[in-house]
């Protein structure tokens, strides 16, 4: 079930925007494709990013993957619990956000709703 | 683009939900249930791998022995029929053509098991160096090869039903026995750091043998395992992999497999080059900071770049980030290093290889 309360990118991140703050994580499809996640590198609170910037790294046994932010702005919160328990991303991808960014810039065109994202994933095979 | 090659077990992998990837031109599963789970199954219970992509070269003839003595760095003069031996094949300059496993049937009949990605190159090299009454035949398409590894492997074999002998000692094999009603060659070998066997059967029998071993293994917690776990297991056990720890620019002495180079042997291709001391050495590294070392990371010691990592990954049994690196030999005994991970130099300590040794 792809949650309908949020938007998705073609790089398989999800973004949930509430009160001008964007909570960002990776989709169920992404965590599944990566396999066992063993390490995350999170940004620091106060770091600034532009839409499309790499803001975090998620590593599985096999590979490291850059995670891109669909919004620009300053990081106001990071999910530090993931540093000790990165496997939470596998278990609960839509709960295990990586960071929260105060939205200063938003690239609407880059975002898909849940149905469009599912169709995109299906089309990627 | 050339179509990916399939092993005889291709349909089996799909049926078992394997995540299929391009592995050096072969369509093989990187995992079924998950790399960590599969890795642990092999360390604690049993795992079954399809390694049918490996190449097999049959070497026969009255001069087969003399020919192999010339192309292999190891000495097979002391080998009895029914023995397996690890060796390197080198170019004149000492660089590695491949690392191989030699099976001896008789003085005039051997099987070389070679790396999948090197099969065409190896066969051309073998052909090019032939002399006398020796012949090399590519038997790769004839064989399915399964690796059954882990402490419960013998229980699984017995459960599947064995009539005939099994190899009792490491690095021995029986050319013919019957497992689950299927005729196989079985060797006490593997690439995981655990006890286990590798089974070779007719390509068309591969799926039935795989199915029978999976079924027999159910009671023992056996999991079918993909190439991901094969890599983490061999890495943890300190085993080099061609294309990573070695290639045509790296000698066996640098890789640290000097045990497979017999410089007192009369003559073999690469001997002259291997008589001069190695300039580099393979070392193990353990990361002391948060992060994960992968291959091709620059390695520093005393502020100087001294080499590069050749494999690096998180190791499931030990936890933490480990790497193997090829470094300037004058730094190989140092204990403190730095490894560049995504632009940052992180502290690492030298770690003994193998990282994991079964107790």
PDB file of N, CA and C in Angstrom, chain A residues 46-84:
ATOM      1  N   UNK A  46      20.378  22.324  10.401  1.00  0.00           N
ATOM      2  CA  UNK A  46      20.976  23.596   9.983  1.00  0.00           C
ATOM      3  C   UNK A  46      21.571  23.548   8.583  1.00  0.00           C
ATOM      4  N   UNK A  47      21.835  22.337   8.067  1.00  0.00           N
ATOM      5  CA  UNK A  47      22.343  22.217   6.688  1.00  0.00           C
ATOM      6  C   UNK A  47      21.286  22.729   5.711  1.00  0.00           C
ATOM      7  N   UNK A  48      21.730  23.388   4.634  1.00  0.00           N
ATOM      8  CA  UNK A  48      20.796  23.879   3.625  1.00  0.00           C
ATOM      9  C   UNK A  48      20.930  23.103   2.327  1.00  0.00           C
ATOM     10  N   UNK A  49      19.797  22.850   1.679  1.00  0.00           N
ATOM     11  CA  UNK A  49      19.808  22.103   0.411  1.00  0.00           C
ATOM     12  C   UNK A  49      18.899  22.760  -0.608  1.00  0.00           C
ATOM     13  N   UNK A  50      19.217  22.504  -1.888  1.00  0.00           N
ATOM     14  CA  UNK A  50      18.353  22.917  -2.989  1.00  0.00           C
ATOM     15  C   UNK A  50      17.597  21.683  -3.476  1.00  0.00           C
ATOM     16  N   UNK A  51      16.442  21.893  -4.137  1.00  0.00           N
ATOM     17  CA  UNK A  51      15.734  20.725  -4.658  1.00  0.00           C
ATOM     18  C   UNK A  51      16.642  19.926  -5.584  1.00  0.00           C
ATOM     19  N   UNK A  52      16.660  18.610  -5.392  1.00  0.00           N
ATOM     20  CA  UNK A  52      17.492  17.748  -6.231  1.00  0.00           C
ATOM     21  C   UNK A  52      18.858  17.456  -5.647  1.00  0.00           C
ATOM     22  N   UNK A  53      19.228  18.141  -4.536  1.00  0.00           N
ATOM     23  CA  UNK A  53      20.516  17.866  -3.888  1.00  0.00           C
ATOM     24  C   UNK A  53      20.479  16.512  -3.181  1.00  0.00           C
ATOM     25  N   UNK A  54      21.653  15.876  -3.126  1.00  0.00           N
ATOM     26  CA  UNK A  54      21.786  14.693  -2.285  1.00  0.00           C
ATOM     27  C   UNK A  54      21.901  15.184  -0.844  1.00  0.00           C
ATOM     28  N   UNK A  55      21.050  14.689   0.036  1.00  0.00           N
ATOM     29  CA  UNK A  55      21.101  15.168   1.429  1.00  0.00           C
ATOM     30  C   UNK A  55      21.379  14.050   2.430  1.00  0.00           C
ATOM     31  N   UNK A  56      21.365  12.808   1.974  1.00  0.00           N
ATOM     32  CA  UNK A  56      21.625  11.681   2.870  1.00  0.00           C
ATOM     33  C   UNK A  56      22.132  10.510   2.037  1.00  0.00           C
ATOM     34  N   UNK A  57      22.714   9.520   2.734  1.00  0.00           N
ATOM     35  CA  UNK A  57      23.167   8.307   2.062  1.00  0.00           C
ATOM     36  C   UNK A  57      22.597   7.119   2.825  1.00  0.00           C
ATOM     37  N   UNK A  58      22.037   6.189   2.109  1.00  0.00           N
ATOM     38  CA  UNK A  58      21.529   4.958   2.709  1.00  0.00           C
ATOM     39  C   UNK A  58      22.343   3.810   2.111  1.00  0.00           C
ATOM     40  N   UNK A  59      22.904   2.968   2.986  1.00  0.00           N
ATOM     41  CA  UNK A  59      23.735   1.881   2.471  1.00  0.00           C
ATOM     42  C   UNK A  59      23.163   0.527   2.844  1.00  0.00           C
ATOM     43  N   UNK A  60      23.108  -0.350   1.844  1.00  0.00           N
ATOM     44  CA  UNK A  60      22.745  -1.739   2.094  1.00  0.00           C
ATOM     45  C   UNK A  60      24.035  -2.545   2.090  1.00  0.00           C
ATOM     46  N   UNK A  61      23.915  -3.853   2.258  1.00  0.00           N
ATOM     47  CA  UNK A  61      25.117  -4.679   2.242  1.00  0.00           C
ATOM     48  C   UNK A  61      25.856  -4.485   0.926  1.00  0.00           C
ATOM     49  N   UNK A  62      25.095  -4.408  -0.165  1.00  0.00           N
ATOM     50  CA  UNK A  62      25.712  -4.377  -1.480  1.00  0.00           C
ATOM     51  C   UNK A  62      26.185  -3.003  -1.933  1.00  0.00           C
ATOM     52  N   UNK A  63      25.462  -1.941  -1.560  1.00  0.00           N
ATOM     53  CA  UNK A  63      25.766  -0.668  -2.206  1.00  0.00           C
ATOM     54  C   UNK A  63      25.354   0.535  -1.373  1.00  0.00           C
ATOM     55  N   UNK A  64      25.943   1.687  -1.724  1.00  0.00           N
ATOM     56  CA  UNK A  64      25.574   2.951  -1.104  1.00  0.00           C
ATOM     57  C   UNK A  64      24.685   3.712  -2.077  1.00  0.00           C
ATOM     58  N   UNK A  65      23.594   4.305  -1.586  1.00  0.00           N
ATOM     59  CA  UNK A  65      22.695   5.068  -2.447  1.00  0.00           C
ATOM     60  C   UNK A  65      22.509   6.477  -1.912  1.00  0.00           C
ATOM     61  N   UNK A  66      22.702   7.440  -2.785  1.00  0.00           N
ATOM     62  CA  UNK A  66      22.451   8.827  -2.422  1.00  0.00           C
ATOM     63  C   UNK A  66      20.941   9.040  -2.381  1.00  0.00           C
ATOM     64  N   UNK A  67      20.491   9.841  -1.432  1.00  0.00           N
ATOM     65  CA  UNK A  67      19.072  10.170  -1.333  1.00  0.00           C
ATOM     66  C   UNK A  67      18.930  11.671  -1.626  1.00  0.00           C
ATOM     67  N   UNK A  68      18.001  11.983  -2.531  1.00  0.00           N
ATOM     68  CA  UNK A  68      17.861  13.365  -3.001  1.00  0.00           C
ATOM     69  C   UNK A  68      16.626  14.017  -2.390  1.00  0.00           C
ATOM     70  N   UNK A  69      16.755  15.291  -2.102  1.00  0.00           N
ATOM     71  CA  UNK A  69      15.594  16.003  -1.553  1.00  0.00           C
ATOM     72  C   UNK A  69      14.808  16.695  -2.671  1.00  0.00           C
ATOM     73  N   UNK A  70      13.496  16.496  -2.675  1.00  0.00           N
ATOM     74  CA  UNK A  70      12.685  17.197  -3.670  1.00  0.00           C
ATOM     75  C   UNK A  70      12.366  18.630  -3.248  1.00  0.00           C
ATOM     76  N   UNK A  71      12.748  18.985  -2.027  1.00  0.00           N
ATOM     77  CA  UNK A  71      12.479  20.359  -1.574  1.00  0.00           C
ATOM     78  C   UNK A  71      13.795  21.032  -1.188  1.00  0.00           C
ATOM     79  N   UNK A  72      13.799  22.356  -1.280  1.00  0.00           N
ATOM     80  CA  UNK A  72      14.957  23.112  -0.832  1.00  0.00           C
ATOM     81  C   UNK A  72      14.638  23.756   0.494  1.00  0.00           C
ATOM     82  N   UNK A  73      15.685  23.981   1.297  1.00  0.00           N
ATOM     83  CA  UNK A  73      15.472  24.620   2.586  1.00  0.00           C
ATOM     84  C   UNK A  73      16.458  24.105   3.607  1.00  0.00           C
ATOM     85  N   UNK A  74      16.178  24.445   4.869  1.00  0.00           N
ATOM     86  CA  UNK A  74      17.099  24.105   5.940  1.00  0.00           C
ATOM     87  C   UNK A  74      16.588  22.893   6.727  1.00  0.00           C
ATOM     88  N   UNK A  75      17.516  22.031   7.077  1.00  0.00           N
ATOM     89  CA  UNK A  75      17.166  20.848   7.864  1.00  0.00           C
ATOM     90  C   UNK A  75      16.830  21.283   9.289  1.00  0.00           C
ATOM     91  N   UNK A  76      15.632  20.890   9.757  1.00  0.00           N
ATOM     92  CA  UNK A  76      15.233  21.274  11.114  1.00  0.00           C
ATOM     93  C   UNK A  76      15.199  20.083  12.064  1.00  0.00           C
ATOM     94  N   UNK A  77      15.236  18.879  11.484  1.00  0.00           N
ATOM     95  CA  UNK A  77      15.218  17.692  12.342  1.00  0.00           C
ATOM     96  C   UNK A  77      15.794  16.525  11.561  1.00  0.00           C
ATOM     97  N   UNK A  78      16.535  15.645  12.233  1.00  0.00           N
ATOM     98  CA  UNK A  78      16.966  14.403  11.592  1.00  0.00           C
ATOM     99  C   UNK A  78      16.539  13.238  12.472  1.00  0.00           C
ATOM    100  N   UNK A  79      16.328  12.094  11.832  1.00  0.00           N
ATOM    101  CA  UNK A  79      15.872  10.909  12.563  1.00  0.00           C
ATOM    102  C   UNK A  79      17.099  10.147  13.074  1.00  0.00           C
ATOM    103  N   UNK A  80      17.641  10.626  14.197  1.00  0.00           N
ATOM    104  CA  UNK A  80      18.895  10.064  14.716  1.00  0.00           C
ATOM    105  C   UNK A  80      18.789   8.596  15.091  1.00  0.00           C
ATOM    106  N   UNK A  81      17.566   8.151  15.411  1.00  0.00           N
ATOM    107  CA  UNK A  81      17.386   6.745  15.799  1.00  0.00           C
ATOM    108  C   UNK A  81      17.854   5.803  14.688  1.00  0.00           C
ATOM    109  N   UNK A  82      17.829   6.298  13.457  1.00  0.00           N
ATOM    110  CA  UNK A  82      18.236   5.442  12.339  1.00  0.00           C
ATOM    111  C   UNK A  82      19.731   5.136  12.361  1.00  0.00           C
ATOM    112  N   UNK A  83      20.505   5.995  13.029  1.00  0.00           N
ATOM    113  CA  UNK A  83      21.948   5.745  13.048  1.00  0.00           C
ATOM    114  C   UNK A  83      22.263   4.457  13.797  1.00  0.00           C
ATOM    115  N   UNK A  84      21.499   4.181  14.849  1.00  0.00           N
ATOM    116  CA  UNK A  84      21.700   2.941  15.592  1.00  0.00           C
ATOM    117  C   UNK A  84      20.893   1.794  14.988  1.00  0.00           C
TER     118      UNK A  84
END
